[in-house]
XYZ file of C-alpha atoms in Angstrom:
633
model
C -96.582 250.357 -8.769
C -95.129 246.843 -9.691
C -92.792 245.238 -8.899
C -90.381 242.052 -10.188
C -90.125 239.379 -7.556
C -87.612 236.648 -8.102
C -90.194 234.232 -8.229
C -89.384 230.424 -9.224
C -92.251 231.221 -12.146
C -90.378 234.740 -12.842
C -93.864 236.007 -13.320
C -94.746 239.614 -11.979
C -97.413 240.546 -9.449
C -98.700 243.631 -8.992
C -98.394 244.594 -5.547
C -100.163 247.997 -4.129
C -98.041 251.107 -2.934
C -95.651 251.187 -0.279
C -93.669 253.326 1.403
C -90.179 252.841 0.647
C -88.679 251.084 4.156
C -91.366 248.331 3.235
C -90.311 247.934 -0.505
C -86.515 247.679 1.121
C -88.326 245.286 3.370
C -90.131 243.391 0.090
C -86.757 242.623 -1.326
C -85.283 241.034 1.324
C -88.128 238.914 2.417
C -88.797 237.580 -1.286
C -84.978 236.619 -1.480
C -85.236 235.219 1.756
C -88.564 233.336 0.306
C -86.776 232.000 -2.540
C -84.758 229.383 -1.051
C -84.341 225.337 -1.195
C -87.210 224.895 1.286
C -89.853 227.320 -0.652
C -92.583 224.306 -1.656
C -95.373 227.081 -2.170
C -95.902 230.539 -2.375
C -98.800 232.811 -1.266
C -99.570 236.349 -0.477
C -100.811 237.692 2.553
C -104.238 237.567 3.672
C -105.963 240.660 3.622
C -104.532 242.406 0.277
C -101.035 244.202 -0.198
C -98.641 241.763 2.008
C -95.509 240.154 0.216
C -95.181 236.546 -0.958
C -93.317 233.911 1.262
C -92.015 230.638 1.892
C -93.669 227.441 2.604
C -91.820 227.527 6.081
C -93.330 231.017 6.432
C -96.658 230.030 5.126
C -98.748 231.880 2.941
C -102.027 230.796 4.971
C -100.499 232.846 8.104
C -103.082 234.833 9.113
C -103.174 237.448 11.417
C -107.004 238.115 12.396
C -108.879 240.324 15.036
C -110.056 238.189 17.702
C -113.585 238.368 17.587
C -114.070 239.087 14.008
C -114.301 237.125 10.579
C -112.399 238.880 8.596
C -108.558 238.699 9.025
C -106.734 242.093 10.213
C -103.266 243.481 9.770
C -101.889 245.005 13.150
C -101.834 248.942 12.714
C -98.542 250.429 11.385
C -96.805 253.320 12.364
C -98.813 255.829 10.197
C -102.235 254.428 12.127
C -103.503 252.745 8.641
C -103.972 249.055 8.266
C -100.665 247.934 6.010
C -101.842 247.079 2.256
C -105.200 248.401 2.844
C -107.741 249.422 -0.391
C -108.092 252.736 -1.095
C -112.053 253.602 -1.464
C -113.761 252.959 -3.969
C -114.638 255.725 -6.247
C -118.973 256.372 -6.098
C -120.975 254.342 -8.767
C -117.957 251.642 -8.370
C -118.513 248.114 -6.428
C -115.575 248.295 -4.354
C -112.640 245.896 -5.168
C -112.411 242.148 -3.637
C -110.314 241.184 -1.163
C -107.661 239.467 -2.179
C -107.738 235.673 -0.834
C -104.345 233.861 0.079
C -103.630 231.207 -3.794
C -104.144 227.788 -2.543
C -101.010 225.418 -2.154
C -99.148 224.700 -5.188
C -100.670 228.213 -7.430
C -98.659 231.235 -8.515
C -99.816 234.408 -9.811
C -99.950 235.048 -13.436
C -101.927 235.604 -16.514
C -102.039 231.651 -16.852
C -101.979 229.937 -13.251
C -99.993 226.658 -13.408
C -99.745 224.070 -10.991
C -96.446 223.421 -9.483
C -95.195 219.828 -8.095
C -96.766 219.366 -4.574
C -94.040 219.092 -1.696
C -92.781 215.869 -1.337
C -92.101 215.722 2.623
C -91.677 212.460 4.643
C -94.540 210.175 5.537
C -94.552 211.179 8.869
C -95.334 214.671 8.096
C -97.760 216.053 9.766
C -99.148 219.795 9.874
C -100.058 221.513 12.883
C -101.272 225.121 13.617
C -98.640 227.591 15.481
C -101.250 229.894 17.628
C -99.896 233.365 18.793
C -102.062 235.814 20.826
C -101.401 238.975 21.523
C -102.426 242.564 21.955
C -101.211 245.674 19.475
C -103.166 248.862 21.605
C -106.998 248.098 22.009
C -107.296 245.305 19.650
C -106.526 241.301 20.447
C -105.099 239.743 17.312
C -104.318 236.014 16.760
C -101.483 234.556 14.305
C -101.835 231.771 13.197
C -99.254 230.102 11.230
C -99.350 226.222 9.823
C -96.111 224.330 10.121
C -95.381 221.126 8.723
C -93.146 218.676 11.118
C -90.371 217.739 11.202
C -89.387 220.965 10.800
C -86.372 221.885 8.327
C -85.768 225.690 8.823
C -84.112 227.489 10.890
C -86.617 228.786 13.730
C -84.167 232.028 13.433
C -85.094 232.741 9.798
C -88.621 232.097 10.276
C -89.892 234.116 12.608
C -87.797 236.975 11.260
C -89.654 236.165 7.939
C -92.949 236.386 10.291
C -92.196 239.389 11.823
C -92.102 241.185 8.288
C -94.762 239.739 6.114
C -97.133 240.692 8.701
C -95.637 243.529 10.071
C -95.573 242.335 13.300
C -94.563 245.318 16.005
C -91.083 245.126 17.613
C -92.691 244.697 21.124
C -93.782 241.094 20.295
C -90.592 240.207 18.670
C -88.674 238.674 21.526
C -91.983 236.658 22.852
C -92.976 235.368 19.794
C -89.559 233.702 19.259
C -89.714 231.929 22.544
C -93.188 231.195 22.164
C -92.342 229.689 18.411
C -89.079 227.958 19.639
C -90.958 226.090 22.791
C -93.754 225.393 20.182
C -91.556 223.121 17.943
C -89.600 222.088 20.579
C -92.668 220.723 22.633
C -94.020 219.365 19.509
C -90.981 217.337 17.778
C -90.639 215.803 21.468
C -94.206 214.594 21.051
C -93.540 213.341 17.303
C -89.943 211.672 19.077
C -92.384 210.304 22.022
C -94.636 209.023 19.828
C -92.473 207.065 17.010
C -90.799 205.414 20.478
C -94.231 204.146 21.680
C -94.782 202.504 17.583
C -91.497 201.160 18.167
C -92.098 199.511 21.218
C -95.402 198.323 20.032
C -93.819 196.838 16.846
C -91.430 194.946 19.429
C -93.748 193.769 21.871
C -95.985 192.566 19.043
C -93.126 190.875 17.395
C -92.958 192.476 14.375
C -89.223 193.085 14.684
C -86.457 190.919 15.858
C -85.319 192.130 18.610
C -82.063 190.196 18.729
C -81.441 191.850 16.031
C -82.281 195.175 17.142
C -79.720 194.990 20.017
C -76.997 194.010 17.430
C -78.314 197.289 15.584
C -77.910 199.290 18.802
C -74.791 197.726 19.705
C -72.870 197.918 16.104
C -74.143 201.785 16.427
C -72.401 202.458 20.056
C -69.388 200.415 18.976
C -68.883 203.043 15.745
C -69.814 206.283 17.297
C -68.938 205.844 20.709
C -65.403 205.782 22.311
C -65.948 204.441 25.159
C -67.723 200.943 23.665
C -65.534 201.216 20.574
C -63.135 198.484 20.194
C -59.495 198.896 21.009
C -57.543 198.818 17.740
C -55.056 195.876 17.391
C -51.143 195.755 16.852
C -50.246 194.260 13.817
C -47.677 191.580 13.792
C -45.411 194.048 11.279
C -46.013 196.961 13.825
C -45.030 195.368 16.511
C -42.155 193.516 14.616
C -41.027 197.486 13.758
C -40.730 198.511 17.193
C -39.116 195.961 18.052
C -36.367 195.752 15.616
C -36.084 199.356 15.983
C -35.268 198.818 19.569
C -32.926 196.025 18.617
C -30.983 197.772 15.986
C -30.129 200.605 18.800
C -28.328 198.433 20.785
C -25.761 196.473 21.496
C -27.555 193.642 19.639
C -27.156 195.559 16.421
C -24.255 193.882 15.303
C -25.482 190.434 16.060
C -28.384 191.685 14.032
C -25.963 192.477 10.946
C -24.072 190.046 10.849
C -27.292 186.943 10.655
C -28.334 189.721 7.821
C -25.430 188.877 6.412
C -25.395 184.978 6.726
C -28.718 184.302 5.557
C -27.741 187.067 2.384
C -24.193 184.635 1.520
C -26.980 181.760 1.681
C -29.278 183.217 -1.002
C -26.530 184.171 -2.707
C -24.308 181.033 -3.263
C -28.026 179.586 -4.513
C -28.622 182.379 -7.359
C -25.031 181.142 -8.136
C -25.518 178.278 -8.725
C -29.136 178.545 -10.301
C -27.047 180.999 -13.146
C -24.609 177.961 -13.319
C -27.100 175.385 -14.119
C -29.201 177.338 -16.742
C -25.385 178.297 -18.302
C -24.827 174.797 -18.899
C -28.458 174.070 -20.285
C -28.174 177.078 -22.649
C -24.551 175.827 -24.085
C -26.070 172.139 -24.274
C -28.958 173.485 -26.037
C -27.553 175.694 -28.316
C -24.544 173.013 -29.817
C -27.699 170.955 -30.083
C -29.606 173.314 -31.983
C -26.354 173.679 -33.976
C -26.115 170.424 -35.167
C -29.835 170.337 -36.201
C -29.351 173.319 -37.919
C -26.168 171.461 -40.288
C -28.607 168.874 -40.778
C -31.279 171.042 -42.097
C -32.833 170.520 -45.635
C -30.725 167.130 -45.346
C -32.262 164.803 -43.231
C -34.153 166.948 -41.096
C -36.967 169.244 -41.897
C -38.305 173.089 -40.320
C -40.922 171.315 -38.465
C -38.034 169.385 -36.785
C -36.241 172.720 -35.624
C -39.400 174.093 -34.428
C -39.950 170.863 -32.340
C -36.349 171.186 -30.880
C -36.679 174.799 -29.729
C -40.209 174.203 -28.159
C -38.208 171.000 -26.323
C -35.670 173.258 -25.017
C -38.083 176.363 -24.040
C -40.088 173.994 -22.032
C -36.472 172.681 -20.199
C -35.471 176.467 -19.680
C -38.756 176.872 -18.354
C -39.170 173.797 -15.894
C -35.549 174.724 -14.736
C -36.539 178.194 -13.741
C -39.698 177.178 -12.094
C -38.172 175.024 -9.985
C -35.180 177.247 -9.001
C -37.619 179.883 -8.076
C -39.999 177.645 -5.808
C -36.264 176.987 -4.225
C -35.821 180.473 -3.718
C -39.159 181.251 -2.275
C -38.955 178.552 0.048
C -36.085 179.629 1.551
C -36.536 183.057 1.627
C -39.617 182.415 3.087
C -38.123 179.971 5.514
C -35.374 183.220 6.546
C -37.685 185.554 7.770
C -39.451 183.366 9.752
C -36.777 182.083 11.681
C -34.987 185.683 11.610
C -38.374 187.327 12.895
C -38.683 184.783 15.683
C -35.097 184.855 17.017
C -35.249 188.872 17.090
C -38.474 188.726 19.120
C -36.983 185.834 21.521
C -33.843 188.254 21.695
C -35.686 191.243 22.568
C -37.364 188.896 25.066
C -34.763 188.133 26.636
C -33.078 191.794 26.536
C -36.013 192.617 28.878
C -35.109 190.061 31.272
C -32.320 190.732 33.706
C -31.915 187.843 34.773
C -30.860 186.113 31.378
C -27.425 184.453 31.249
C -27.856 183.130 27.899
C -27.701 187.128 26.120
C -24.372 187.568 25.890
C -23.648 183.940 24.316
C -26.305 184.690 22.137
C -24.956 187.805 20.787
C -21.288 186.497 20.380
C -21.733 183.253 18.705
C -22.690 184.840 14.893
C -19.592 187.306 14.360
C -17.564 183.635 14.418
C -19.783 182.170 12.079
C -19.845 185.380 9.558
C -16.120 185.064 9.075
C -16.255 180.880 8.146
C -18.685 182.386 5.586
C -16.935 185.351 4.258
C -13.850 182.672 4.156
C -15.413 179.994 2.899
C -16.708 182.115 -0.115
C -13.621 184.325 -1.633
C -15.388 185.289 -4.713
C -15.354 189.525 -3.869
C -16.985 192.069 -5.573
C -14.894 194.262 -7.834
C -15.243 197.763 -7.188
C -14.568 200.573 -9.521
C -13.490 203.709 -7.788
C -15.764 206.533 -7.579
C -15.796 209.962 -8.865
C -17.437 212.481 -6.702
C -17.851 216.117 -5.682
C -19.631 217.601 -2.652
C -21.677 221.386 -2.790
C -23.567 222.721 0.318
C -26.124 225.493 -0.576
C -28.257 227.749 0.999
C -31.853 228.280 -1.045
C -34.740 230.561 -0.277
C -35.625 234.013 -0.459
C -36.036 235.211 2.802
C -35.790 232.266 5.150
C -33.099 230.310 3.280
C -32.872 226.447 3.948
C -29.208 224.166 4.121
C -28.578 221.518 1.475
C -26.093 219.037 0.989
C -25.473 218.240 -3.447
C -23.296 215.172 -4.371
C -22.216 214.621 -8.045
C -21.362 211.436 -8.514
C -19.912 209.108 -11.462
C -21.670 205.793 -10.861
C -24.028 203.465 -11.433
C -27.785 203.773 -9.818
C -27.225 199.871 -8.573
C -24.421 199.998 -6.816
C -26.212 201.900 -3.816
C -28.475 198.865 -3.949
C -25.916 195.824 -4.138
C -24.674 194.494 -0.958
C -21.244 193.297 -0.796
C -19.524 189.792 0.082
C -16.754 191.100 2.053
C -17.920 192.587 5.215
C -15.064 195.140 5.949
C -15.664 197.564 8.260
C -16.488 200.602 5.778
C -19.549 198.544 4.428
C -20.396 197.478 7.668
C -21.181 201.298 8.693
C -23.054 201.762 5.375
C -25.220 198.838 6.462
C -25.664 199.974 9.843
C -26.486 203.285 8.771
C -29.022 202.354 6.209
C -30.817 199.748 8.929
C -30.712 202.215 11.630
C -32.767 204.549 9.609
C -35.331 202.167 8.326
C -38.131 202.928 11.161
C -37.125 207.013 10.681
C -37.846 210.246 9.625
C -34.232 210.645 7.820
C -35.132 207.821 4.332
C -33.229 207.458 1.671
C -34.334 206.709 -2.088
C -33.409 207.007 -5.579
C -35.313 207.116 -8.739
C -34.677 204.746 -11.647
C -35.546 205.337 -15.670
C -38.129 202.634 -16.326
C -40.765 202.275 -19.465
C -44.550 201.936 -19.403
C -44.883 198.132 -18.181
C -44.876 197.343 -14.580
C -42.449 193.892 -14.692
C -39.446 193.088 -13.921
C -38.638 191.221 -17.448
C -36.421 193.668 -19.360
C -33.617 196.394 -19.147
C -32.632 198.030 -15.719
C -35.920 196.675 -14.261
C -34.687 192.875 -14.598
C -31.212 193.860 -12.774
C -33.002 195.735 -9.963
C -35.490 192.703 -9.248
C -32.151 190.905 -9.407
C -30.393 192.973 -6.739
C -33.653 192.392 -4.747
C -33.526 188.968 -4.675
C -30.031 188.149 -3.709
C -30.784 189.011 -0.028
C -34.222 188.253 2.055
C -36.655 191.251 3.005
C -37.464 190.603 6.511
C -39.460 193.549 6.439
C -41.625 194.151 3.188
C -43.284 192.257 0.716
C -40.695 190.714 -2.298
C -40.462 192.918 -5.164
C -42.337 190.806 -7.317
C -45.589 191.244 -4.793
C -45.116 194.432 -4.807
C -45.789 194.941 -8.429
C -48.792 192.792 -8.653
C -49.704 194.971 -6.042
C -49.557 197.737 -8.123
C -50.184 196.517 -11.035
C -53.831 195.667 -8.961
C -54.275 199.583 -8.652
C -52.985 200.761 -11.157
C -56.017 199.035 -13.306
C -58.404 200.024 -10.740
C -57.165 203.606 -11.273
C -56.963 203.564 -15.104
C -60.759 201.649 -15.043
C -62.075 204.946 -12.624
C -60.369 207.527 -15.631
C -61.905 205.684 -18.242
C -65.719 205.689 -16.889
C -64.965 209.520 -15.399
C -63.953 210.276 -19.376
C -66.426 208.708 -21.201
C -68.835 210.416 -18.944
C -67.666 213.656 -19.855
C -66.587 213.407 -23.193
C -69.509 211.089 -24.438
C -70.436 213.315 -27.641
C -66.395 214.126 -28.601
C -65.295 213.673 -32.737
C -63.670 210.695 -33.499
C -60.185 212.005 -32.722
C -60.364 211.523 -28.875
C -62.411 208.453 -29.236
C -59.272 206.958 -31.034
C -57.004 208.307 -28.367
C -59.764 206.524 -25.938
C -59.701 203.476 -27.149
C -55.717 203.277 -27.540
C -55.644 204.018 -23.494
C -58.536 201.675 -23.132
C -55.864 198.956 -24.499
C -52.790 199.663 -22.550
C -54.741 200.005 -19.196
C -52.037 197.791 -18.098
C -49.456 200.560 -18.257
C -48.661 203.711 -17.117
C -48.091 207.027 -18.668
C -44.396 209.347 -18.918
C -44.233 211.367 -15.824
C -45.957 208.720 -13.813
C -44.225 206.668 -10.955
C -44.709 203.632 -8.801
C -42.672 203.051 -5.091
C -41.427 199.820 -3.954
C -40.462 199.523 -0.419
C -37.070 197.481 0.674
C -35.117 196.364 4.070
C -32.924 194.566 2.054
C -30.735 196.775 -0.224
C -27.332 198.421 1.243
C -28.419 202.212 1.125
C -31.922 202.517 -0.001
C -35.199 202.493 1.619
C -37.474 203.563 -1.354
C -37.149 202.955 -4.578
C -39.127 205.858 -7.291
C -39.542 203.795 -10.684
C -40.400 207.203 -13.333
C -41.551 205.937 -16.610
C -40.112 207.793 -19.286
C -40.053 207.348 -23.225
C -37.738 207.871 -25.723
C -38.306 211.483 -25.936
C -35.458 211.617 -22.885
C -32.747 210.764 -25.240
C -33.431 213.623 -27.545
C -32.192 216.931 -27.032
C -35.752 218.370 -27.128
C -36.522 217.982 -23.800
C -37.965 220.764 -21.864
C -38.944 222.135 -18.107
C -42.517 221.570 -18.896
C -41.714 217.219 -20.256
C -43.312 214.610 -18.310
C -40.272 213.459 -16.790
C -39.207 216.611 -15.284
C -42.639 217.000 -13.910
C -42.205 213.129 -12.343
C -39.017 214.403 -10.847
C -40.886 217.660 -9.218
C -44.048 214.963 -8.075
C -41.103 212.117 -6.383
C -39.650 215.798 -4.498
C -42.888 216.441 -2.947
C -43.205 213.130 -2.165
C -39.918 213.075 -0.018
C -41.368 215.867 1.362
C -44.512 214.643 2.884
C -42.889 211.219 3.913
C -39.171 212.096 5.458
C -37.430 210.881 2.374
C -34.277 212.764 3.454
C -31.967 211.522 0.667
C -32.688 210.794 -2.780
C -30.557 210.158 -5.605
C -31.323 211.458 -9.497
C -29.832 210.415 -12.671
C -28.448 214.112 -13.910
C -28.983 212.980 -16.850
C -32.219 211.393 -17.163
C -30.445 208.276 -18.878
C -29.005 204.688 -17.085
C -26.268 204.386 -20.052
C -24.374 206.619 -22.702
C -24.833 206.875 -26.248
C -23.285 207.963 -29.412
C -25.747 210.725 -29.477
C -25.498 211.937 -26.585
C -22.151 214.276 -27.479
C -20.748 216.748 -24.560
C -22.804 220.024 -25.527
C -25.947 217.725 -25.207
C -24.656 216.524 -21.844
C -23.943 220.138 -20.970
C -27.334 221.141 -21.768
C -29.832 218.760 -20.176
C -27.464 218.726 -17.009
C -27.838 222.906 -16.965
C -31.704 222.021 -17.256
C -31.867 219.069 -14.570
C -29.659 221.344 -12.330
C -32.487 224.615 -12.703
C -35.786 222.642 -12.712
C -34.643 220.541 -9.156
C -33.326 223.759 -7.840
C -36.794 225.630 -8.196
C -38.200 222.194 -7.533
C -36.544 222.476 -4.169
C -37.270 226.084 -3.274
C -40.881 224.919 -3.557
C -39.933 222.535 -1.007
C -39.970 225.184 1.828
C -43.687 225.596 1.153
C -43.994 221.706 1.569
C -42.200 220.878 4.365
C -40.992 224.118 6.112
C -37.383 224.373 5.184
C -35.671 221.058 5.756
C -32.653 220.233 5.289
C -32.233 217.530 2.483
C -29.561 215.590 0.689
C -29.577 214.989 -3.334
C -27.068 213.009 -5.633
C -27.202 213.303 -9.032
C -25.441 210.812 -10.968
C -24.049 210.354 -14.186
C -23.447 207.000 -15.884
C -20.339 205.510 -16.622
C -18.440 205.421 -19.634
């Protein structure tokens, strides 16, 4: 009878007769053999056994003690498993079969396989099992190479059936194995400690540098020696404004806000005022060079001009922005120290100087507000409110605004501190260290700056008042403007890797990515962070391309699936609020007639609302605010 053995060579070896519990038997051993650790492979001494594992070693031998020849413990039919039949008369009768030496498989060609490559400090030792099956004494003996990889589990079960081991030695032969390797990898343990110590006491290794070693390894795996983890000035700066802000300091707290915004303010003023001037100087200059043209004055004279008055514009705005910087900069410190002295001196009871403290800036807010009259003018707002219940069987509350306005205007802070902006201030700064965030998501293109289009009046906005709790909004770009080329730099090697043999097609579309790795793609988004604008936390810029202002647009376009990616991001960081142009436009246009406006609202309106039925999977069914805005005319 033969039989197929999933060998690594997939060669077949003919194996004698069985009954049919062994062949079951056969199966499972040789896919038990066939495993990571199988270096060799090997039959079993004696004729007839099955082929096994390196960790089960083919030179196991189970022999008769006493005798020469090795001997296979009686089964339960009295014969000797895998013996030979006789040999006929007239016949020699057959050879034993002889375990193949390490590294040979059965075949009609024997090839040599790649010998194991173990550790250096491998060593093999003998595994030495006596015991007694009736009136003979047999002896296994099993080679096992240490360290050892298996599982002593799976080994000895492999034991027990390629020798056919009898079930009354099955229970002391696994302790006997066990407390073999165990006794032995302590002396290979004991042993590489005593080289050790011998290498130090000879001087072969630094031991100065050995302790560090030992003490590095404590300090990272260890609790106890690990070292306490540090406070961050911004952490601790957060808690304590936090506490601040829920007091009765919280006005006090406003109202320097406030101050120290007027300040900035009245400088972007007149920075606006000076470059005005320049630009009218410059340009009746350029006029009257421009009369004198082909006259008395030549093109290379123009050119000349206009460099002259780019480098003025330029020198101008440099220095206006150092200005800014410098006392922006100059702000938060002093506002970051006086909130921790005040906090300081909350604590202590005994303070007489608190209440002063508190009361002196509401006095010097209103010589501000009425030393500066220039107001704000606001346009009144359109706006409808919707509460709706979503879900299918657990159904979640949400609160939808529609609102006629423009995405800034929850960003610009006023210059009259009434009492109505006053609560929108004090709600927005109360909520900054929170789980109840508001953002909104602004229509950008593929270039992180700040140089062009509703991008340049945002940064704007940003700058008219300090952030005494983030980075500026220009840091935060080149920020991400840092990752995103680290990002685009990991896509490009992961591509090139996998599409190294593509036509010419994608290598095109390769190299066009490879040039804009600078920008982003439609559908992606970047987050700035801000303290410092009158009802936003968290700002979602969505690149999107001109595709938006067509009426092609549909549930599967990159911007809807940025809007469905800045949702789950709400989600997983308590961004409560968030505000969506309906839309997906800043401005109007010609094009953009009232069936087109009905029809990309109707799609806005379906995508967000499965957008935020998926939200129960996300976040368990909270209850969330959205405003969805549409531009003025």
């Amino acid at each position: 009878m033969t039989t197929l053995l999933p060998l690594p060579l997939r060669l077949p070896l003919p194996l004698p007769a069985r009954s049919r519990q062994q062949q079951q038997g056969a199966g499972l051993v040789a896919s038990l053999a066939h495993s990571p650790q199988s270096g060799r492979l090997g039959e079993k001494s004696g004729g007839g056994g099955l082929l096994a594992a390196e960790s089960a070693p083919a030179d196991a031998q189970v022999r008769q003690e006493g005798g020469s020849r090795p001997a296979s413990p009686p089964s339960s039919s009295g014969s000797a498993d895998g013996g030979h039949a006789p040999a006929p008369a007239g016949q020699k009768p057959p050879l034993p079969r002889r375990p193949f030496p390490s590294g040979l498989s059965a075949g009609n060609n024997l090839k040599k396989m790649k010998p194991n490559k173990g550790k250096a400090c491998a060593r093999e030792r003998d595994f030495v099992y006596k015991f007694s099956a009736g009136n003979q004494h047999l002896v296994l003996t099993v080679p096992l190479k240490f360290p050892v990889q298996e599982n002593i589990s799976h080994l000895h079960g492999r034991l027990m059936l390629l020798h056919n081991l009898p079930c009354i030695v099955e229970n002391d032969l696994k302790q006997s194995l066990n407390k073999f390797v165990e006794e032995e990898t302590i002396k290979d343990y004991d042993r590489e400690a005593e080289m050790a110590l011998e290498a130090v006491k000879s001087g072969k290794v630094d031991i100065n540098q050995l302790a560090d070693n030992w003490a590095k390894a404590y300090k990272e795996t260890t609790l106890e020696y690990a070292k306490p983890e540090e406070t961050s000035w911004d952490e601790d700066f957060a808690d304590v404004y936090h506490d601040l802000i829920h007091s009765p300091a919280s006005e006090t707290l406003l109202n320097l806000e406030h101050n120290y915004f007027v300040s900035i303010s009245e400088l972007i003023s007149e920075r606006d005022v000076e470059l005005k001037k320049l630009r009218e100087r410059q340009g009746a200059e350029m006029d009257k060079v421009m009369q004198e043209l082909g006259k008395s004055l030549t093109d290379q004279d123009v050119n000349s001009l206009a460099a002259q008055h780019f480098e003025s514009q330029q020198d101008l705005e440099n220095k206006w922005t150092n200005e800014l910087k410098q006392s922006t900069a100059i702000q938060k410190q002093e506002y970051q120290e006086w909130v921790i002295k005040l906090h300081q001196d909350l604590k202590n009871p005994n303070s007489s100087s608190i209440s002063d403290e508190i009361k002196v800036q509401p006095s010097q807010l209103r010589e501000s507000v009425e030393g500066n009259g220039r107001i704000y003018e606001e346009q009144r707002l359109l706006e409808e409110s919707f509460t709706i219940h979503l879900g299918a069987q657990l159904k979640t509350m949400h609160n939808l605004r529609l609102l006629r306005a423009d995405m800034l205007d929850f960003c610009k802070h006023k210059r009259n501190h009434r009492s109505g902006v006053k609560l929108h201030r004090l709600q927005t700064a109360m909520s900054l260290y929170s789980t109840s965030l508001c953002g909104l998501v602004l229509l950008v293109d593929n270039r992180i700056s700040s140089y062009s289009g509703i991008k340049r009046d945002f940064a704007t906005v940003c700058q008219e008042c300090t952030d005494f709790h983030f980075p500026g909004i220009q840091e935060q770009l080149e920020i991400i403007q840092k990752v995103v080329l680290k990002a685009r730099a990991q896509r490009s090697s992961k591509s090139k890797r996998h599409h190294g043999n593509k036509n010419s097609g994608n290598e095109d579309k390769c190299k066009n990515i490879e040039r804009n790795q600078s920008n982003i793609l439609p559908g992606e988004f970047y987050i700035t962070r801000h303290s410092n604008l009158s009802e936003i936390h968290v700002a979602f810029h969505l690149c999107v391309d001109d595709n938006v202002r067509s009426g092609n647009v549909t549930a599967r376009d990159p911007a809807i699936m940025g809007l469905r990616n800045i949702l789950k991001v709400c989600c997983t960081h308590d961004i409560t609020t968030i505000s969506i142009p309906l839309l997906l436009v800043h401005d109007m246009s010609e094009e953009m007639t009232i069936p087109w406006c009905l029809k990309r609202a109707e799609l806005v309106f379906k995508c967000v609302k499965g957008f935020m039925m998926e939200m129960a999977s996300w976040d368990g069914g909270i209850s969330r605010t959205v405003q969805f805005l549409v531009p003025q005319i």
